[in-house]
């Protein structure tokens, strides 16, 4: 598969909502057919394997007394039934019998050794503590804000950010509830318009632009991004070592190609740093493949921005399609 070249517009040109820019957008979209054409699963995923014990584990271990503190009394029978169902399921999978027996024993032991007072696990306790703090310190102290939000939302921003636990935009940019409609995924990528392959992202963009009428779409990259490191190191030679990640991060292949061409022989960390920003530009370009985004730009009801949060040095950069919108901001 050939790699689509990086669209030239995203490096230097400034965007103005004129037809010439739309031509560039159309050209950018045309440059990426190879990224959206492969709809089928890879050969490695052609056979559907049954759910594994590991995948079933959370299902059977999940009910913990959070909402209903009396769950053990009320739901004990359900647990017994669950265990029986698990035994039955596993007994039908001969090759899994040994693991099955161990798993059933473990789950049964966990249930039997749970404190009789139903004391929750540390993770459940953490969630309860967190919500209690939020409710007491924020929700209850801001009845006007939460009263308004109860009626509806009208966020100014749509934000794409990485799923990385260190880069939550609500923390980094102090977004308050109702301010930012958010999509977070591996490597903060916006895929090109594709109603089948990328319906999840497309529905979010459509809802944000057409229904919420956000004024800004901001794509935020970040330092030390594992997804971008994957993009820079996966071979993309037809072999795959992941179920989903390679297929997803290859949205950023044009950025990888550009960075490799521009900084040949540079050490991987440096290449990754460049790619973390360049992949944001690819996402901004991909946003132009959504017709309602283009309409918003032409009508000047919408603008696009790229951002980069460096949590090593504590800085944040912001740029528009013409780049250099603002100098780096020290946090
Ligand atoms: Zn990341």
Coordinates of C-alpha atoms and ligand atoms in Angstrom, one line a residue:
X1 CA 0.0 0.0 0.0
X2 CA 1.4 3.3 -0.9
X3 CA 1.5 6.0 1.7
X4 CA -0.5 9.1 0.9
X5 CA 1.7 12.2 0.9
X6 CA 1.2 14.9 3.4
X7 CA -1.0 17.5 2.0
X8 CA 1.0 20.6 1.2
X9 CA -1.5 23.1 2.4
X10 CA -1.2 22.1 6.1
X11 CA 2.5 23.1 6.4
X12 CA 2.5 26.7 5.3
X13 CA -0.6 28.0 3.8
X14 CA -3.1 30.1 5.7
X15 CA -6.7 29.2 5.4
X16 CA -9.3 31.7 4.2
X17 CA -12.8 30.5 3.5
X18 CA -12.5 31.0 -0.2
X19 CA -13.1 28.6 -2.9
X20 CA -9.4 28.2 -3.5
X21 CA -9.1 26.8 0.0
X22 CA -11.9 24.4 -0.6
X23 CA -10.2 23.2 -3.7
X24 CA -7.2 22.5 -1.5
X25 CA -9.4 20.7 1.0
X26 CA -10.9 18.6 -1.8
X27 CA -7.4 17.9 -3.0
X28 CA -6.3 16.9 0.6
X29 CA -9.3 14.6 0.7
X30 CA -8.4 13.1 -2.6
X31 CA -4.9 12.4 -1.4
X32 CA -6.1 10.1 1.3
X33 CA -8.1 7.4 -0.5
X34 CA -5.6 4.8 0.6
X35 CA -6.4 5.6 4.2
X36 CA -10.1 5.1 4.0
X37 CA -10.3 2.4 1.4
X38 CA -9.4 -0.6 3.5
X39 CA -12.6 -1.4 5.2
X40 CA -12.3 -5.1 5.9
X41 CA -10.7 -6.7 8.9
X42 CA -7.1 -7.7 8.7
X43 CA -6.4 -11.4 7.9
X44 CA -5.4 -11.9 11.5
X45 CA -8.9 -11.2 12.7
X46 CA -10.7 -13.2 10.1
X47 CA -11.8 -15.9 12.6
X48 CA -14.0 -14.9 15.4
X49 CA -12.9 -16.4 18.7
X50 CA -15.2 -16.9 21.6
X51 CA -15.1 -14.6 24.6
X52 CA -12.2 -15.5 26.8
X53 CA -12.2 -15.8 30.5
X54 CA -10.3 -12.6 30.9
X55 CA -12.9 -10.7 28.9
X56 CA -15.6 -12.3 31.0
X57 CA -14.0 -11.4 34.3
X58 CA -15.3 -7.9 34.7
X59 CA -18.8 -9.0 33.9
X60 CA -18.8 -11.3 36.9
X61 CA -16.7 -9.3 39.2
X62 CA -18.3 -5.9 38.5
X63 CA -21.3 -5.7 40.8
X64 CA -20.0 -4.1 43.9
X65 CA -22.1 -2.2 46.4
X66 CA -22.1 1.3 45.1
X67 CA -25.6 2.1 44.0
X68 CA -27.3 -0.5 46.1
X69 CA -25.5 -1.2 49.3
X70 CA -27.6 -4.3 49.9
X71 CA -26.7 -6.0 46.7
X72 CA -25.3 -9.0 48.4
X73 CA -28.6 -9.8 50.1
X74 CA -30.6 -8.9 47.1
X75 CA -28.5 -10.3 44.4
X76 CA -26.7 -13.2 45.9
X77 CA -28.9 -15.6 44.0
X78 CA -27.9 -13.9 40.8
X79 CA -24.3 -14.4 41.6
X80 CA -24.9 -18.1 42.2
X81 CA -26.6 -18.2 38.8
X82 CA -23.8 -16.3 37.3
X83 CA -21.3 -18.8 38.6
X84 CA -23.3 -21.7 37.4
X85 CA -23.6 -20.1 34.0
X86 CA -19.9 -19.5 33.9
X87 CA -19.2 -23.1 34.8
X88 CA -21.6 -24.3 32.1
X89 CA -20.0 -22.0 29.5
X90 CA -16.6 -23.0 30.4
X91 CA -17.4 -26.7 30.5
X92 CA -18.4 -26.5 26.9
X93 CA -15.0 -25.3 26.0
X94 CA -12.9 -28.3 26.7
X95 CA -9.6 -26.6 26.0
X96 CA -10.3 -24.1 28.6
X97 CA -11.3 -26.4 31.4
X98 CA -8.2 -26.0 33.5
X99 CA -8.3 -22.2 33.4
X100 CA -12.0 -22.4 33.9
X101 CA -11.8 -24.3 37.1
X102 CA -9.2 -21.9 38.5
X103 CA -11.2 -18.9 37.4
X104 CA -14.4 -20.2 39.0
X105 CA -12.5 -20.9 42.2
X106 CA -11.1 -17.4 42.2
X107 CA -14.4 -15.7 41.6
X108 CA -16.1 -17.9 44.2
X109 CA -13.3 -17.2 46.7
X110 CA -13.6 -13.4 46.1
X111 CA -17.3 -13.5 46.7
X112 CA -16.9 -15.6 49.9
X113 CA -14.2 -13.5 51.3
X114 CA -15.9 -10.2 50.6
X115 CA -16.3 -8.3 53.9
X116 CA -19.8 -9.0 55.4
X117 CA -20.4 -5.3 55.7
X118 CA -20.1 -4.9 51.9
X119 CA -17.1 -2.6 52.2
X120 CA -16.2 -1.6 48.6
X121 CA -12.9 -2.1 47.0
X122 CA -10.3 0.6 46.9
X123 CA -11.3 1.6 43.3
X124 CA -14.9 1.8 44.2
X125 CA -14.0 3.8 47.3
X126 CA -12.0 6.2 45.1
X127 CA -14.9 6.7 42.8
X128 CA -17.3 7.3 45.7
X129 CA -14.8 9.8 47.3
X130 CA -14.4 11.6 44.0
X131 CA -18.1 12.0 43.4
X132 CA -18.7 13.0 47.0
X133 CA -16.1 15.7 46.7
X134 CA -17.5 16.9 43.3
X135 CA -21.0 16.9 44.6
X136 CA -20.2 18.8 47.8
X137 CA -17.6 21.3 46.5
X138 CA -18.8 21.9 43.0
X139 CA -22.3 20.7 42.1
X140 CA -23.9 21.9 45.3
X141 CA -22.0 25.2 45.3
X142 CA -22.9 26.1 41.7
X143 CA -26.7 25.7 41.4
X144 CA -26.9 28.3 38.7
X145 CA -24.4 26.6 36.5
X146 CA -25.8 23.1 37.0
X147 CA -29.3 24.4 36.8
X148 CA -28.6 25.8 33.3
X149 CA -26.8 22.6 32.3
X150 CA -29.8 20.6 33.3
X151 CA -31.7 22.4 30.6
X152 CA -29.2 21.7 27.9
X153 CA -25.7 22.3 26.6
X154 CA -24.2 24.9 24.4
X155 CA -20.5 24.4 24.4
X156 CA -18.3 26.8 22.5
X157 CA -15.6 24.2 21.8
X158 CA -15.3 20.8 20.4
X159 CA -12.0 19.2 21.5
X160 CA -10.1 16.2 20.3
X161 CA -7.6 15.0 22.8
X162 CA -5.7 11.8 23.5
X163 CA -7.0 9.2 25.9
X164 CA -3.8 9.5 27.8
X165 CA -4.6 9.8 31.5
X166 CA -2.2 12.8 31.8
X167 CA -3.8 15.1 29.3
X168 CA -7.4 15.6 30.3
X169 CA -8.4 19.0 28.7
X170 CA -10.8 19.8 31.5
X171 CA -7.7 19.9 33.7
X172 CA -5.1 21.3 31.4
X173 CA -7.4 24.0 30.0
X174 CA -9.7 24.4 33.0
X175 CA -12.8 23.7 30.9
X176 CA -15.9 23.8 33.0
X177 CA -18.9 21.6 32.6
X178 CA -20.7 22.7 29.5
X179 CA -17.8 24.4 27.8
X180 CA -16.3 21.6 25.6
X181 CA -17.8 18.8 23.7
X182 CA -15.0 16.2 23.8
X183 CA -13.7 13.3 21.9
X184 CA -10.8 11.4 23.3
X185 CA -9.1 8.6 21.5
X186 CA -5.6 7.1 21.1
X187 CA -3.3 9.8 19.7
X188 CA -6.1 12.4 19.5
X189 CA -6.8 11.6 15.9
X190 CA -9.6 12.8 13.6
X191 CA -10.1 10.3 10.8
X192 CA -11.3 11.4 7.4
X193 CA -15.0 11.4 6.6
X194 CA -16.1 7.8 6.3
X195 CA -19.7 6.9 7.2
X196 CA -18.9 3.2 7.7
X197 CA -15.4 3.0 9.1
X198 CA -15.4 6.1 11.3
X199 CA -19.1 6.6 12.2
X200 CA -18.2 7.2 15.9
X201 CA -16.1 10.2 15.2
X202 CA -18.3 11.4 12.4
X203 CA -21.4 11.4 14.6
X204 CA -19.5 13.4 17.2
X205 CA -18.4 16.0 14.7
X206 CA -21.8 16.1 13.1
X207 CA -23.6 16.6 16.4
X208 CA -21.1 19.2 17.6
X209 CA -21.2 21.3 14.4
X210 CA -24.8 20.9 13.2
X211 CA -26.7 20.6 16.5
X212 CA -24.6 22.1 19.2
X213 CA -23.1 24.7 16.8
X214 CA -19.7 24.8 18.4
X215 CA -17.6 27.7 17.3
X216 CA -14.2 26.1 17.6
X217 CA -12.8 22.6 16.9
X218 CA -9.5 22.2 18.7
X219 CA -7.3 19.1 18.1
X220 CA -4.7 18.8 20.9
X221 CA -1.6 16.7 20.7
X222 CA 0.7 16.1 23.6
X223 CA 4.3 15.1 24.5
X224 CA 5.3 11.5 25.0
X225 CA 2.3 10.2 23.2
X226 CA 2.2 6.4 23.2
X227 CA -0.1 6.3 20.2
X228 CA 2.3 8.5 18.1
X229 CA 5.2 6.4 19.2
X230 CA 3.3 3.4 17.8
X231 CA 2.6 5.3 14.6
X232 CA 6.3 6.0 14.3
X233 CA 7.5 2.5 15.1
X234 CA 4.9 0.1 13.6
X235 CA 6.2 -1.3 10.3
X236 CA 2.8 -1.1 8.5
X237 CA 4.1 -3.7 6.1
X238 CA 1.0 -5.9 6.2
X239 CA 1.8 -7.6 9.4
X240 CA 0.0 -6.6 12.6
X241 CA 0.7 -7.0 16.2
X242 CA -2.4 -5.4 17.6
X243 CA -6.1 -5.9 17.1
X244 CA -7.0 -2.2 16.7
X245 CA -4.1 0.1 17.4
X246 CA -2.2 -0.1 14.1
X247 CA -5.3 0.3 12.1
X248 CA -6.3 3.3 14.1
X249 CA -3.0 5.2 14.3
X250 CA -2.3 4.8 10.6
X251 CA -4.7 7.7 10.2
X252 CA -1.5 9.7 11.0
X253 CA 0.6 8.0 8.3
X254 CA 0.9 11.3 6.3
X255 CA 2.4 12.9 9.4
X256 CA 4.9 10.1 9.8
X257 CA 5.9 10.3 6.1
X258 CA 6.4 14.1 6.4
X259 CA 8.5 13.9 9.6
X260 CA 10.7 11.1 8.3
X261 CA 11.3 13.0 5.1
X262 CA 12.1 16.3 7.0
X263 CA 14.3 14.8 9.7
X264 CA 16.0 11.8 8.3
X265 CA 18.1 9.9 10.8
X266 CA 16.9 11.9 13.8
X267 CA 16.5 9.9 17.0
X268 CA 13.1 8.4 17.6
X269 CA 12.2 10.7 20.5
X270 CA 12.8 13.7 18.4
X271 CA 10.8 12.2 15.5
X272 CA 8.0 11.4 17.8
X273 CA 8.0 15.0 19.1
X274 CA 7.7 16.4 15.6
X275 CA 5.0 13.8 14.7
X276 CA 2.9 14.6 17.7
X277 CA 2.4 18.1 16.2
X278 CA 2.3 17.1 12.6
X279 CA -0.4 14.5 13.3
X280 CA -2.5 17.3 14.7
X281 CA -2.2 19.0 11.3
X282 CA -3.3 15.8 9.5
X283 CA -6.3 15.8 11.8
X284 CA -7.1 19.4 10.9
X285 CA -6.9 18.5 7.3
X286 CA -9.2 15.5 7.8
X287 CA -11.7 17.8 9.4
X288 CA -12.0 19.5 6.1
X289 CA -13.3 16.3 4.5
X290 CA -16.5 16.7 6.6
X291 CA -18.9 18.8 4.5
X292 CA -20.6 20.5 7.5
X293 CA -17.1 21.5 8.8
X294 CA -16.3 23.1 5.4
X295 CA -19.6 24.9 5.4
X296 CA -18.9 26.2 8.9
X297 CA -15.6 27.6 7.8
X298 CA -17.0 29.2 4.7
X299 CA -19.8 30.8 6.7
X300 CA -17.3 31.8 9.4
X301 CA -19.4 30.2 12.1
X302 CA -16.6 27.7 12.8
X303 CA -12.8 27.8 13.1
X304 CA -10.2 25.0 13.5
X305 CA -7.2 25.1 15.8
X306 CA -4.3 22.8 16.6
X307 CA -2.9 22.6 20.1
X308 CA 0.0 20.9 21.8
X309 CA 0.4 20.2 25.5
X310 CA 3.9 19.4 26.6
X311 CA 3.6 18.0 30.1
X312 CA 7.3 17.5 30.5
X313 CA 8.1 21.3 30.2
X314 CA 4.6 22.6 31.2
X315 CA 3.8 24.5 28.0
X316 CA 0.9 24.7 25.7
X317 CA 1.0 25.8 22.1
X318 CA -2.0 26.8 19.9
X319 CA -2.1 27.4 16.2
X320 CA -4.7 27.9 13.5
X321 CA -4.6 26.5 10.0
X322 CA -2.2 29.3 9.1
X323 CA -0.1 28.3 12.2
X324 CA 1.9 30.5 14.5
X325 CA -1.4 31.9 15.9
X326 CA 0.1 32.3 19.3
X327 CA 3.6 31.8 20.8
X328 CA 4.0 29.0 23.2
X329 CA 2.3 29.7 26.5
X330 CA 4.0 28.8 29.7
X331 CA 1.8 27.1 32.1
Ligands
LIG1 ZN1 -1.3 10.3 23.5

